[in-house]
Short mmCIF file of C-alpha atoms in Angstrom, two decimals:
data_model
loop_
_atom_site.label_atom_id
_atom_site.label_comp_id
_atom_site.label_asym_id
_atom_site.label_seq_id
_atom_site.Cartn_x
_atom_site.Cartn_y
_atom_site.Cartn_z
CA MET A 1 -24.99 86.26 -0.62
CA ASN A 2 -24.03 90.25 -0.37
CA ALA A 3 -20.85 90.71 2.41
CA MET A 4 -23.02 91.80 4.94
CA ASN A 5 -25.41 88.78 5.38
CA TRP A 6 -28.09 89.73 7.74
CA LEU A 7 -28.92 86.40 8.40
CA VAL A 8 -25.84 85.19 10.28
CA VAL A 9 -27.33 87.55 13.53
CA TYR A 10 -30.66 87.07 12.78
CA PRO A 11 -30.59 85.18 16.03
CA GLU A 12 -28.91 88.09 17.98
CA ALA A 13 -30.93 90.68 16.51
CA LEU A 14 -34.10 89.24 17.66
CA LEU A 15 -32.33 88.80 20.75
CA LEU A 16 -32.05 92.71 21.29
CA LEU A 17 -35.31 93.45 19.97
CA VAL A 18 -36.49 91.24 22.92
CA ALA A 19 -34.34 93.09 24.90
CA CYS A 20 -35.21 96.38 24.29
CA ALA A 21 -38.70 95.42 24.63
CA VAL A 22 -38.82 93.78 28.53
CA ALA A 23 -36.90 97.10 28.77
CA MET A 24 -39.69 98.92 27.41
CA LEU A 25 -42.59 97.10 28.81
CA ASP A 26 -41.39 96.97 32.00
CA LEU A 27 -42.04 100.73 32.54
CA PHE A 28 -45.27 100.24 32.39
CA VAL A 29 -46.26 96.99 34.36
CA THR A 30 -47.68 97.41 37.62
CA ASP A 31 -47.65 93.61 38.37
CA GLU A 32 -45.32 93.37 41.24
CA GLN A 33 -44.58 89.85 40.43
CA ARG A 34 -43.29 90.95 37.13
CA ARG A 35 -44.92 88.34 35.47
CA PRO A 36 -45.74 90.57 31.71
CA THR A 37 -42.52 90.86 31.79
CA PHE A 38 -40.58 87.48 32.73
CA TRP A 39 -43.55 85.80 29.84
CA LEU A 40 -42.03 87.72 27.81
CA ALA A 41 -38.58 87.42 28.37
CA GLN A 42 -39.26 83.20 28.50
CA LEU A 43 -40.97 83.38 25.13
CA GLY A 44 -38.47 85.91 23.47
CA LEU A 45 -35.40 83.29 24.63
CA ALA A 46 -38.01 80.34 23.50
CA ALA A 47 -37.94 82.08 20.47
CA VAL A 48 -34.04 82.72 19.97
CA ALA A 49 -33.48 78.61 20.98
CA ALA A 50 -35.81 78.06 18.43
CA MET A 51 -34.00 79.76 15.65
CA HIS A 52 -30.55 78.48 17.12
CA LEU A 53 -31.73 74.68 16.58
CA ALA A 54 -32.87 75.01 13.29
CA TYR A 55 -29.52 76.80 12.29
CA TYR A 56 -27.06 73.97 13.91
CA ASN A 57 -29.93 71.00 12.02
CA ASP A 58 -28.89 73.45 8.66
CA GLY A 59 -25.40 72.37 8.80
CA ALA A 60 -24.24 75.40 7.05
CA THR A 61 -21.17 77.73 7.46
CA VAL A 62 -21.65 81.17 6.36
CA TYR A 63 -19.80 84.56 6.81
CA GLY A 64 -21.75 87.81 7.35
CA MET A 65 -21.09 91.45 8.51
CA GLN A 66 -18.02 91.33 6.19
CA ARG A 67 -16.81 88.32 7.70
CA MET A 68 -16.73 89.98 11.26
CA MET A 69 -19.17 87.07 12.40
CA VAL A 70 -19.93 83.72 11.78
CA SER A 71 -22.23 81.00 11.56
CA ASP A 72 -21.45 77.41 11.76
CA PRO A 73 -22.45 74.57 14.12
CA MET A 74 -20.39 74.81 16.98
CA GLY A 75 -21.27 78.90 17.57
CA HIS A 76 -25.58 77.58 17.44
CA LEU A 77 -24.78 75.02 19.74
CA LEU A 78 -23.35 76.70 22.44
CA ALA A 79 -25.71 79.30 21.78
CA PHE A 80 -28.45 77.15 21.95
CA PHE A 81 -27.56 76.08 25.77
CA ALA A 82 -26.96 79.58 27.08
CA VAL A 83 -29.95 80.47 25.88
CA VAL A 84 -32.13 77.84 27.49
CA ALA A 85 -29.62 78.18 30.38
CA THR A 86 -29.99 81.68 30.78
CA MET A 87 -33.80 80.26 30.93
CA VAL A 88 -34.20 78.13 33.41
CA SER A 89 -32.09 80.61 35.70
CA ILE A 90 -34.53 83.04 35.00
CA ALA A 91 -36.64 80.98 36.25
CA TYR A 92 -34.89 79.98 39.11
CA ALA A 93 -34.35 83.44 40.02
CA GLN A 94 -38.19 84.64 39.84
CA PRO A 95 -39.38 84.01 43.10
CA TYR A 96 -36.11 83.98 45.34
CA ILE A 97 -35.78 88.15 43.79
CA ALA A 98 -38.86 88.42 44.54
CA ALA A 99 -39.01 88.14 48.16
CA ARG A 100 -35.87 89.82 48.20
CA ASP A 101 -37.63 93.48 46.51
CA MET A 102 -35.26 93.09 44.08
CA LEU A 103 -37.49 91.58 40.89
CA LYS A 104 -36.98 94.83 38.79
CA GLY A 105 -37.57 94.55 35.10
CA GLU A 106 -33.54 95.59 35.27
CA PHE A 107 -33.24 91.81 36.32
CA PHE A 108 -34.56 90.64 33.29
CA SER A 109 -33.05 93.53 30.61
CA LEU A 110 -29.42 92.62 32.10
CA SER A 111 -29.75 89.49 32.03
CA LEU A 112 -30.83 89.60 28.19
CA PHE A 113 -28.53 92.01 27.66
CA ALA A 114 -25.65 89.10 28.65
CA LEU A 115 -27.06 86.77 26.89
CA LEU A 116 -26.58 89.18 23.55
CA GLY A 117 -22.73 89.99 24.60
CA ILE A 118 -22.14 86.08 25.31
CA ALA A 119 -23.73 85.05 21.21
CA VAL A 120 -21.62 88.01 20.13
CA MET A 121 -18.56 86.30 21.33
CA VAL A 122 -19.48 82.48 20.74
CA SER A 123 -20.47 83.74 16.60
CA ALA A 124 -17.77 86.51 16.41
CA ASN A 125 -14.38 86.04 13.41
CA ASN A 126 -12.94 88.62 14.11
CA PHE A 127 -11.32 90.57 17.14
CA LEU A 128 -13.29 93.65 17.56
CA VAL A 129 -16.65 91.52 17.66
CA VAL A 130 -15.20 89.36 20.97
CA TYR A 131 -14.02 92.51 22.46
CA ILE A 132 -17.70 93.53 22.20
CA GLY A 133 -18.92 91.04 23.05
CA LEU A 134 -16.69 90.09 26.06
CA GLU A 135 -17.85 94.14 26.65
CA LEU A 136 -21.12 93.89 27.12
CA MET A 137 -21.80 90.41 29.05
CA SER A 138 -19.07 91.47 31.47
CA LEU A 139 -20.74 95.39 31.84
CA SER A 140 -24.10 94.01 32.82
CA LEU A 141 -23.06 91.22 34.98
CA TYR A 142 -21.30 93.69 37.63
CA ALA A 143 -24.35 95.75 37.25
CA LEU A 144 -26.65 92.55 37.98
CA VAL A 145 -23.96 91.68 41.13
CA ALA A 146 -24.58 95.64 42.32
CA LEU A 147 -28.16 95.14 42.12
CA ARG A 148 -29.11 95.04 45.69
CA ARG A 149 -27.60 98.03 46.42
CA ASP A 150 -28.25 98.39 50.09
CA HIS A 151 -26.31 95.16 50.59
CA GLY A 152 -22.38 95.83 51.47
CA VAL A 153 -21.32 92.33 51.01
CA SER A 154 -22.97 92.22 47.26
CA THR A 155 -21.35 96.47 46.50
CA GLU A 156 -17.91 94.91 47.79
CA ALA A 157 -18.51 91.57 45.14
CA ALA A 158 -19.28 94.09 42.47
CA MET A 159 -16.12 96.12 43.09
CA LYS A 160 -14.19 93.92 43.35
CA TYR A 161 -15.81 91.89 40.16
CA PHE A 162 -15.58 95.02 38.28
CA VAL A 163 -11.58 96.17 39.16
CA LEU A 164 -10.30 92.88 38.19
CA GLY A 165 -12.35 92.25 35.19
CA ALA A 166 -11.12 95.47 33.60
CA LEU A 167 -7.84 94.49 34.26
CA ALA A 168 -8.41 91.00 32.42
CA SER A 169 -10.07 92.44 29.95
CA GLY A 170 -6.79 94.59 29.47
CA PHE A 171 -5.19 91.99 29.60
CA LEU A 172 -6.78 90.01 26.69
CA LEU A 173 -6.84 93.70 24.40
CA TYR A 174 -3.49 93.99 25.14
CA GLY A 175 -3.39 90.67 23.75
CA LEU A 176 -4.88 91.24 20.70
CA SER A 177 -3.13 94.15 20.03
CA MET A 178 -0.19 92.63 19.87
CA MET A 179 -1.57 90.07 16.84
CA TYR A 180 -2.91 92.96 15.33
CA GLY A 181 0.73 93.80 15.02
CA ALA A 182 2.29 90.66 14.07
CA THR A 183 -0.35 89.47 11.45
CA ARG A 184 -1.58 92.80 9.93
CA SER A 185 -5.08 91.16 10.69
CA LEU A 186 -8.16 91.15 12.76
CA GLU A 187 -9.99 88.58 11.07
CA ILE A 188 -9.18 85.42 12.85
CA ASN A 189 -8.92 83.71 10.18
CA GLU A 190 -6.53 85.59 8.15
CA VAL A 191 -4.53 85.56 11.57
CA PHE A 192 -4.75 81.60 11.67
CA ALA A 193 -2.96 81.87 7.66
CA ALA A 194 -0.82 84.30 8.83
CA ILE A 195 0.91 82.71 11.32
CA GLY A 196 0.82 79.24 8.90
CA THR A 197 3.41 81.13 6.59
CA GLY A 198 6.30 81.35 9.68
CA ARG A 199 7.16 85.21 8.38
CA ILE A 200 5.91 87.20 11.13
CA ASN A 201 7.92 88.50 14.53
CA ALA A 202 7.71 85.71 16.93
CA THR A 203 8.78 87.67 20.10
CA VAL A 204 5.50 89.79 19.43
CA LEU A 205 3.61 86.80 18.86
CA THR A 206 4.61 85.20 21.46
CA PHE A 207 4.12 88.03 24.11
CA GLY A 208 0.69 88.09 22.45
CA VAL A 209 -0.63 84.92 23.50
CA VAL A 210 0.63 84.88 26.54
CA PHE A 211 -2.07 87.73 27.19
CA VAL A 212 -4.81 86.73 25.22
CA VAL A 213 -4.10 83.24 27.35
CA ALA A 214 -4.06 85.16 30.61
CA GLY A 215 -6.87 87.33 29.62
CA LEU A 216 -9.25 83.69 28.68
CA ALA A 217 -8.06 82.54 32.23
CA PHE A 218 -9.63 85.30 33.70
CA LYS A 219 -13.17 84.63 32.69
CA LEU A 220 -12.42 81.35 33.05
CA GLY A 221 -12.15 81.97 36.79
CA VAL A 222 -8.81 79.52 36.60
CA VAL A 223 -5.81 80.10 38.67
CA PRO A 224 -3.42 82.34 38.91
CA PHE A 225 -6.69 84.56 37.72
CA HIS A 226 -8.92 82.88 40.36
CA MET A 227 -8.55 85.88 43.43
CA TRP A 228 -12.38 86.94 42.40
CA VAL A 229 -14.38 83.71 41.93
CA PRO A 230 -15.01 82.78 45.77
CA ASP A 231 -15.65 86.81 47.08
CA VAL A 232 -18.36 87.18 43.50
CA TYR A 233 -20.44 83.99 43.97
CA GLN A 234 -20.32 84.54 48.18
CA GLY A 235 -21.26 88.12 48.12
CA ALA A 236 -23.61 87.98 45.08
CA PRO A 237 -27.77 87.00 45.36
CA THR A 238 -27.37 83.92 44.87
CA ALA A 239 -29.83 84.77 41.79
CA VAL A 240 -26.58 86.49 40.06
CA THR A 241 -24.02 83.58 41.12
CA LEU A 242 -26.51 81.80 39.03
CA MET A 243 -26.34 83.94 36.35
CA ILE A 244 -21.77 84.36 36.43
CA GLY A 245 -22.12 80.39 36.46
CA GLY A 246 -23.61 79.21 33.89
CA ALA A 247 -23.60 80.35 30.67
CA PRO A 248 -20.55 83.11 30.83
CA LYS A 249 -18.68 79.90 31.20
CA LEU A 250 -20.08 78.87 27.30
CA ALA A 251 -19.10 81.92 26.26
CA ALA A 252 -15.47 82.06 27.61
CA PHE A 253 -15.09 78.44 25.81
CA ALA A 254 -16.31 79.77 22.86
CA ILE A 255 -14.05 82.63 22.80
CA THR A 256 -11.33 80.31 23.91
CA ILE A 257 -11.63 77.94 20.70
CA ARG A 258 -11.99 80.53 17.69
CA LEU A 259 -9.05 82.58 19.37
CA LEU A 260 -6.13 79.79 20.37
CA VAL A 261 -7.89 76.57 18.00
CA GLU A 262 -9.24 78.45 15.44
CA GLY A 263 -6.63 81.63 15.15
CA MET A 264 -3.62 80.45 17.10
CA LEU A 265 -3.64 76.54 15.86
CA GLY A 266 -0.29 77.11 14.79
CA LEU A 267 1.15 78.35 18.33
CA ALA A 268 -0.11 75.28 20.42
CA VAL A 269 2.67 74.25 21.37
CA ASP A 270 3.29 77.39 22.86
CA TRP A 271 -0.52 77.85 24.59
CA GLN A 272 -0.85 74.71 25.67
CA GLN A 273 1.94 74.75 27.72
CA MET A 274 0.32 77.73 29.76
CA MET A 275 -3.10 75.98 29.75
CA VAL A 276 -0.95 72.34 31.11
CA VAL A 277 -0.34 74.98 34.51
CA LEU A 278 -2.68 76.75 34.28
CA ALA A 279 -4.80 73.44 34.81
CA VAL A 280 -3.15 72.03 36.89
CA CYS A 281 -2.47 74.59 39.37
CA SER A 282 -7.22 74.86 39.35
CA LEU A 283 -7.14 71.30 40.36
CA VAL A 284 -4.54 71.44 42.98
CA VAL A 285 -5.74 74.98 44.56
CA GLY A 286 -9.91 74.81 44.09
CA ASN A 287 -9.93 71.45 45.33
CA LEU A 288 -7.90 71.82 48.41
CA ALA A 289 -9.29 75.16 49.07
CA ALA A 290 -12.58 74.15 48.60
CA ILE A 291 -12.20 71.39 51.84
CA ALA A 292 -11.76 74.59 54.12
CA GLN A 293 -14.50 76.27 52.88
CA THR A 294 -17.81 75.96 55.43
CA ASN A 295 -20.05 78.15 52.98
CA LEU A 296 -22.37 76.30 50.34
CA LYS A 297 -21.46 79.22 47.86
CA ARG A 298 -17.76 79.22 48.05
CA MET A 299 -17.48 75.96 48.42
CA LEU A 300 -19.10 75.99 45.03
CA ALA A 301 -16.82 78.81 44.26
CA TYR A 302 -13.98 76.92 44.68
CA SER A 303 -15.47 73.89 42.60
CA THR A 304 -15.76 75.74 39.99
CA ILE A 305 -11.94 76.31 39.99
CA SER A 306 -11.55 73.27 39.51
CA GLN A 307 -13.53 71.71 38.10
CA MET A 308 -12.64 74.86 34.70
CA GLY A 309 -9.09 73.38 35.40
CA PHE A 310 -10.76 69.80 34.44
CA MET A 311 -12.37 71.02 31.60
CA LEU A 312 -8.74 73.11 30.12
CA LEU A 313 -7.51 69.68 30.29
CA GLY A 314 -9.22 68.75 27.41
CA MET A 315 -7.66 71.50 25.83
CA THR A 316 -4.18 70.31 25.72
CA ALA A 317 -4.38 67.23 24.15
CA GLY A 318 -6.24 69.22 21.05
CA VAL A 319 -2.09 69.18 19.50
CA VAL A 320 0.03 66.64 19.79
CA ASN A 321 3.66 66.50 18.49
CA ASN A 322 2.56 68.88 16.27
CA ASN A 323 -0.28 66.23 14.69
CA THR A 324 -3.53 67.72 15.28
CA LEU A 325 -5.60 64.01 14.82
CA SER A 326 -6.73 63.94 17.98
CA ALA A 327 -7.84 67.56 18.38
CA GLY A 328 -11.40 66.45 17.27
CA ASN A 329 -11.11 64.61 20.24
CA ALA A 330 -9.79 66.87 22.79
CA TYR A 331 -11.80 69.93 21.91
CA SER A 332 -14.95 67.73 21.68
CA SER A 333 -14.35 66.37 24.83
CA ALA A 334 -13.50 70.21 26.37
CA MET A 335 -16.81 71.19 24.91
CA PHE A 336 -19.28 68.39 26.48
CA TYR A 337 -17.41 69.13 29.66
CA ALA A 338 -18.69 73.11 29.80
CA VAL A 339 -21.59 72.28 28.54
CA THR A 340 -22.79 69.41 31.27
CA TYR A 341 -21.14 71.23 33.88
CA VAL A 342 -23.30 74.07 33.23
CA ILE A 343 -26.39 72.41 33.28
CA THR A 344 -25.31 71.01 36.97
CA THR A 345 -24.67 74.07 37.99
CA LEU A 346 -28.39 75.06 37.09
CA GLY A 347 -29.20 72.43 39.43
CA THR A 348 -26.78 72.76 42.27
CA PHE A 349 -27.63 76.44 42.63
CA GLY A 350 -31.56 76.47 41.61
CA LEU A 351 -31.50 74.29 44.88
CA ILE A 352 -29.72 76.49 47.55
CA MET A 353 -32.82 79.44 45.98
CA PHE A 354 -35.26 76.86 46.98
CA LEU A 355 -34.23 76.29 49.87
CA SER A 356 -33.98 80.46 50.93
CA ARG A 357 -36.72 82.33 51.98
CA GLN A 358 -37.30 85.86 53.47
CA GLY A 359 -35.21 86.34 55.90
CA PHE A 360 -32.72 82.79 55.61
CA GLU A 361 -30.26 82.19 52.89
CA ALA A 362 -29.22 78.65 52.78
CA GLU A 363 -25.55 79.39 51.91
CA GLU A 364 -24.05 77.71 54.65
CA ILE A 365 -23.60 73.73 54.19
CA SER A 366 -24.91 73.60 57.47
CA ASP A 367 -27.73 74.54 56.02
CA LEU A 368 -28.76 70.93 54.61
CA SER A 369 -28.02 69.59 58.22
CA GLY A 370 -30.96 66.78 57.98
CA LEU A 371 -32.05 67.85 54.21
CA ASN A 372 -33.54 63.81 54.17
CA LYS A 373 -35.63 64.20 56.73
CA ARG A 374 -37.38 67.70 56.05
CA SER A 375 -37.54 66.58 52.64
CA PRO A 376 -36.14 63.56 50.88
CA TRP A 377 -36.63 64.85 47.42
CA LEU A 378 -34.77 67.96 47.48
CA ALA A 379 -32.33 65.78 49.17
CA GLY A 380 -31.66 63.53 46.67
CA MET A 381 -31.70 65.88 44.25
CA MET A 382 -28.92 67.66 45.80
CA SER A 383 -27.41 64.10 46.08
CA ILE A 384 -27.94 64.25 42.28
CA PHE A 385 -25.59 67.64 41.90
CA MET A 386 -23.37 66.89 44.14
CA PHE A 387 -22.59 63.22 42.32
CA SER A 388 -21.99 64.62 39.13
CA LEU A 389 -19.79 67.51 40.49
CA ALA A 390 -17.76 64.46 42.25
CA GLY A 391 -17.62 62.95 38.87
CA LEU A 392 -19.75 59.76 39.87
CA PRO A 393 -21.47 57.16 38.10
CA PRO A 394 -24.04 57.22 36.68
CA MET A 395 -24.29 61.31 36.69
CA VAL A 396 -22.97 63.17 33.49
CA GLY A 397 -20.50 64.53 35.52
CA PHE A 398 -18.36 60.96 35.27
CA TYR A 399 -18.73 60.52 31.36
CA ALA A 400 -17.53 64.07 31.02
CA LYS A 401 -14.21 63.85 33.69
CA LEU A 402 -14.15 60.26 31.37
CA ALA A 403 -13.78 61.81 28.51
CA ILE A 404 -11.54 63.74 29.21
CA LEU A 405 -9.66 61.56 31.00
CA GLN A 406 -9.69 59.46 27.35
CA ALA A 407 -8.25 62.38 25.42
CA LEU A 408 -5.55 62.68 27.35
CA ILE A 409 -4.70 59.01 27.40
CA THR A 410 -5.21 58.30 24.03
CA THR A 411 -2.46 60.61 22.98
CA ASN A 412 -0.75 57.75 24.23
CA LEU A 413 2.72 60.05 25.64
CA PRO A 414 3.71 59.03 28.87
CA PHE A 415 3.45 63.58 29.58
CA TYR A 416 -0.20 62.87 29.42
CA ILE A 417 -1.05 59.97 30.66
CA GLY A 418 0.67 61.41 34.04
CA LEU A 419 -1.41 64.44 33.82
CA ALA A 420 -3.96 62.00 33.51
CA VAL A 421 -3.66 59.91 36.62
CA ALA A 422 -2.53 63.84 38.69
CA ALA A 423 -6.45 64.77 37.63
CA VAL A 424 -7.50 61.52 38.47
CA LEU A 425 -6.37 61.93 42.20
CA LEU A 426 -6.89 65.62 42.31
CA SER A 427 -10.92 64.81 41.58
CA LEU A 428 -10.72 61.83 44.39
CA ILE A 429 -9.98 64.63 46.98
CA GLY A 430 -12.21 66.87 45.46
CA ALA A 431 -15.11 64.42 45.88
CA PHE A 432 -14.33 64.15 49.74
CA TYR A 433 -15.91 68.14 50.07
CA TYR A 434 -19.33 66.83 47.86
CA LEU A 435 -19.51 64.24 49.82
CA ARG A 436 -19.64 66.30 52.78
CA VAL A 437 -22.95 67.57 51.50
CA VAL A 438 -24.43 64.32 51.08
CA LYS A 439 -23.18 63.34 54.60
CA VAL A 440 -24.51 66.54 55.84
CA MET A 441 -28.26 65.91 54.31
CA TYR A 442 -28.33 62.68 55.20
CA PHE A 443 -26.83 61.73 58.58
CA ASP A 444 -26.89 65.12 60.45
CA ALA A 445 -29.22 65.94 62.71
CA PRO A 446 -31.85 68.41 61.37
CA THR A 447 -31.21 72.03 62.42
CA ASP A 448 -34.51 73.67 60.77
CA ALA A 449 -37.71 71.64 61.50
CA SER A 450 -39.15 73.94 58.67
CA ARG A 451 -40.08 72.57 55.72
CA PRO A 452 -39.21 74.30 52.21
CA VAL A 453 -42.16 75.53 50.33
CA ARG A 454 -41.96 77.20 47.06
CA GLY A 455 -43.83 76.68 44.48
CA SER A 456 -44.52 73.44 41.66
CA GLY A 457 -43.77 74.74 38.95
CA ILE A 458 -40.10 75.17 40.17
CA SER A 459 -40.29 72.02 41.93
CA ALA A 460 -40.86 70.25 37.95
CA LEU A 461 -38.34 72.34 36.76
CA LEU A 462 -35.83 70.89 39.85
CA ALA A 463 -37.16 67.23 38.79
CA LEU A 464 -35.88 68.11 35.21
CA ASN A 465 -32.99 69.33 36.03
CA GLY A 466 -32.18 66.62 37.78
CA ALA A 467 -33.22 64.63 34.98
CA ALA A 468 -31.12 65.55 32.99
CA VAL A 469 -27.79 65.57 34.44
CA LEU A 470 -29.01 61.59 34.85
CA GLY A 471 -30.48 61.14 31.46
CA PHE A 472 -27.15 62.67 30.00
CA GLY A 473 -24.55 60.61 32.09
CA LEU A 474 -26.99 57.28 31.31
CA LEU A 475 -27.08 58.44 27.47
CA PRO A 476 -24.27 60.45 26.70
CA GLY A 477 -23.92 59.20 23.05
CA GLY A 478 -26.43 61.98 21.32
CA LEU A 479 -25.16 65.69 23.10
CA MET A 480 -21.21 63.83 22.95
CA GLY A 481 -22.20 63.59 19.06
CA MET A 482 -23.69 66.92 18.57
CA CYS A 483 -20.87 68.81 20.04
CA ARG A 484 -18.24 66.44 18.16
CA ASP A 485 -19.50 67.18 15.19
CA ALA A 486 -19.70 70.94 15.79
CA ILE A 487 -15.75 71.07 16.69
CA LEU A 488 -15.09 68.75 13.56
CA ARG A 489 -16.79 71.38 11.57
CA ALA A 490 -15.69 74.18 13.08
CA LEU A 491 -11.92 72.64 12.50
CA ALA A 492 -12.61 72.44 8.62
CA THR A 493 -13.20 75.94 8.19
#
């Protein structure tokens, strides 16, 4: 193998080709439904997903592009789920955006470029590559939010997302610059080795960690860097909200692992304390604020804040008393949580789009009133997703929360056990607003007598999505084992 080792970036290269081909093909498409563009995007994504799965099964860790990128099981597993999430998001979105005259080639090409940014981030082994991937993803998402240019709320959301996103990128870049100044390296492995020597400027290093954590917190959408989440979720078209709430969460998790765990595990005592504050504040603010919401998308935005806070709890239990024995269990629990949250989110927003139609957006909780009388099947699907987000068995959300709590409790330290108790109590508060949606669907009188009508393809996709949420809850061992194996291999390199 030479130093470039192009084999490492074959999936990203294929994805780039697909994105360019979709953008070019759309110039010649006359079909108003954009079927050629849609199917080319889906076929290309299927090929990229198959490639990531093959690389994951190979299990090898290989560096390439002058060690700026790494091909390892964790990266390929996260990239595989990100590609699948994008395929599902595009499938859910197509009829929704077609009904609103937004079905343009830009939607597909921007989605693919956002995914390319995600893929670059999860494979990054260099600060510059992390930043390039982050900007590629972020700029594509800003443009997607602004896709409905004649809609004031969408434009405002795009402006807010852009300004705050630029601020967060600045935080991250400033933090990475300080890390470079302290360690004299941009390569994550070399930063880890430099920190291990202990012969570096501790003040510069500490400031660098603070800015890096602040930048990551914005991308995860946790308190106090959460201000953009409710406004962008509500203002963006629901199809774009799904794009923001799905695969990018996996990218945020991936760069958190790459930067903080693979690069700065020696500073875990410092960044874990910040993670504890971010996690607890997110659980408190997210759950309490969601109770007051009447807009469904805004409620789900605050739900996201609390869910990401819960996921961060797993990141706080990796290093205990300078011992990394529990790191594999803690970080794999957090990875399992992130993956299963994305699967559940896909179904939730997919169902909101399914219920919407031309001239009507099913965005208020009251819009679901009496849904069981109009469509028992859809009410059942939404109940599965709400129960999973609330953490009720046998849905996958229950097992995800249980895995995080086990990671905290197995530290056998009163502080972490107290964190677990607080997380359970705050989750009980959070269950209220999820169960309120179920109550509205089953016990309130319907305000709309019409029955939701949509193609059988979306119905089948929703059924598969619901089956995945239920199936991974009943049989979580396979996915949990894959996450644990991927994390252990990442920690071993």
